[in-house]
Amino acid sequence: MDMSSETFELLEEELRSLCETIDFRIERKLVGSPMGEVRKKLVSELQRDLDEGHSFLQQLESEARLAPNPYRAELMSTLRKHREGVAKLNARYRSVLSNFGDNRSVSFSL
């Protein structure tokens, strides 16, 4: 295994863990939470986590581009799946905010 794929795998694990945390926070804490300081803090934490997810995606893309050609296609395919997963989390986050009247702008983009 070369350094690029090793780094890719480490970043991928961190992203998976982060996505699990984001999903938990959205589904178990944000959904149905009352307005107030606790909710504002949670929204802030989720926004920070989503931004971090975007950063992981950028790092994964950089690592995938460094991989040898035959392996690069596989890594880019994996990256696309992670982008889709993060996009779904972001959409769910925005949906929950809009359903509960929280009109914060969501700056996370893919």
Protein backbone atom coordinates (compact mmCIF):
# COMPACT_ATOMS: atom_id res chain seq x y z
CA MET A 1 0.00 0.00 0.00
CA ASP A 2 1.44 3.37 -0.93
CA MET A 3 1.31 6.47 1.26
CA SER A 4 -1.52 8.01 -0.74
CA SER A 5 -3.88 5.06 -0.29
CA GLU A 6 -2.95 4.74 3.38
CA THR A 7 -3.78 8.40 3.97
CA PHE A 8 -6.97 8.01 1.94
CA GLU A 9 -8.08 5.11 4.14
CA LEU A 10 -7.36 7.04 7.34
CA LEU A 11 -9.29 10.07 6.08
CA GLU A 12 -12.11 7.81 4.97
CA GLU A 13 -12.41 6.29 8.45
CA GLU A 14 -12.47 9.74 10.05
CA LEU A 15 -15.15 10.87 7.60
CA ARG A 16 -17.28 7.78 8.30
CA SER A 17 -17.05 8.43 12.04
CA LEU A 18 -17.92 12.09 11.56
CA CYS A 19 -20.93 11.19 9.39
CA GLU A 20 -22.20 8.81 12.08
CA THR A 21 -21.88 11.61 14.64
CA ILE A 22 -23.69 14.07 12.36
CA ASP A 23 -26.49 11.59 11.70
CA PHE A 24 -26.88 10.91 15.43
CA ARG A 25 -26.98 14.61 16.25
CA ILE A 26 -29.56 15.34 13.57
CA GLU A 27 -31.86 12.40 14.25
CA ARG A 28 -31.54 12.03 18.02
CA LYS A 29 -30.88 15.56 19.18
CA LEU A 30 -31.94 18.17 16.58
CA VAL A 31 -35.24 16.65 15.46
CA GLY A 32 -37.85 17.90 17.88
CA SER A 33 -35.47 19.96 19.98
CA PRO A 34 -37.03 23.13 21.35
CA MET A 35 -35.81 26.55 20.28
CA GLY A 36 -33.32 28.16 22.60
CA GLU A 37 -29.66 28.19 23.53
CA VAL A 38 -29.27 24.40 23.54
CA ARG A 39 -30.64 24.19 20.00
CA LYS A 40 -28.47 27.10 18.83
CA LYS A 41 -25.40 25.35 20.21
CA LEU A 42 -26.38 22.09 18.51
CA VAL A 43 -26.98 23.86 15.19
CA SER A 44 -23.56 25.51 15.50
CA GLU A 45 -21.91 22.15 16.24
CA LEU A 46 -23.65 20.52 13.29
CA GLN A 47 -22.61 23.32 10.95
CA ARG A 48 -19.01 22.94 12.13
CA ASP A 49 -19.19 19.16 11.63
CA LEU A 50 -20.62 19.57 8.12
CA ASP A 51 -17.84 22.02 7.28
CA GLU A 52 -15.33 19.49 8.59
CA GLY A 53 -16.97 16.84 6.39
CA HIS A 54 -16.46 19.09 3.39
CA SER A 55 -12.81 19.47 4.36
CA PHE A 56 -12.42 15.67 4.56
CA LEU A 57 -13.94 15.35 1.09
CA GLN A 58 -11.41 17.84 -0.29
CA GLN A 59 -8.55 15.97 1.37
CA LEU A 60 -9.84 12.65 0.03
CA GLU A 61 -10.00 14.10 -3.46
CA SER A 62 -6.42 15.36 -3.19
CA GLU A 63 -5.24 11.94 -2.05
CA ALA A 64 -7.18 10.16 -4.79
CA ARG A 65 -5.58 12.37 -7.43
CA LEU A 66 -2.12 11.37 -6.17
CA ALA A 67 -2.85 7.64 -6.54
CA PRO A 68 -1.51 5.64 -9.50
CA ASN A 69 -3.87 5.61 -12.48
CA PRO A 70 -5.53 2.18 -12.11
CA TYR A 71 -6.17 2.75 -8.41
CA ARG A 72 -7.23 6.37 -8.88
CA ALA A 73 -10.52 5.41 -10.57
CA GLU A 74 -11.45 3.19 -7.64
CA LEU A 75 -10.66 5.95 -5.12
CA MET A 76 -12.61 8.53 -7.12
CA SER A 77 -15.61 6.17 -7.17
CA THR A 78 -15.35 5.78 -3.39
CA LEU A 79 -15.08 9.56 -3.08
CA ARG A 80 -18.29 10.02 -5.10
CA LYS A 81 -20.12 7.72 -2.68
CA HIS A 82 -18.86 9.74 0.28
CA ARG A 83 -19.92 12.97 -1.43
CA GLU A 84 -23.41 11.53 -1.86
CA GLY A 85 -23.54 10.50 1.79
CA VAL A 86 -22.45 13.91 3.03
CA ALA A 87 -24.87 15.60 0.64
CA LYS A 88 -27.73 13.51 2.09
CA LEU A 89 -26.73 14.51 5.63
CA ASN A 90 -26.58 18.16 4.58
CA ALA A 91 -30.01 17.91 2.94
CA ARG A 92 -31.47 16.27 6.05
CA TYR A 93 -29.93 18.99 8.23
CA ARG A 94 -31.42 21.74 6.05
CA SER A 95 -34.78 19.95 6.00
CA VAL A 96 -34.92 19.68 9.78
CA LEU A 97 -33.99 23.34 10.17
CA SER A 98 -36.62 24.49 7.68
CA ASN A 99 -39.31 22.24 9.18
CA PHE A 100 -38.77 23.82 12.57
CA GLY A 101 -38.69 27.40 11.35
CA ASP A 102 -34.96 27.87 11.75
CA ASN A 103 -33.95 29.88 8.72
CA ARG A 104 -30.19 29.83 9.28
CA SER A 105 -28.34 29.80 6.04
CA VAL A 106 -26.38 26.65 5.49
CA SER A 107 -23.01 27.45 3.95
CA PHE A 108 -21.95 23.85 3.37
CA SER A 109 -21.69 22.97 -0.29
CA LEU A 110 -20.23 20.18 -2.35
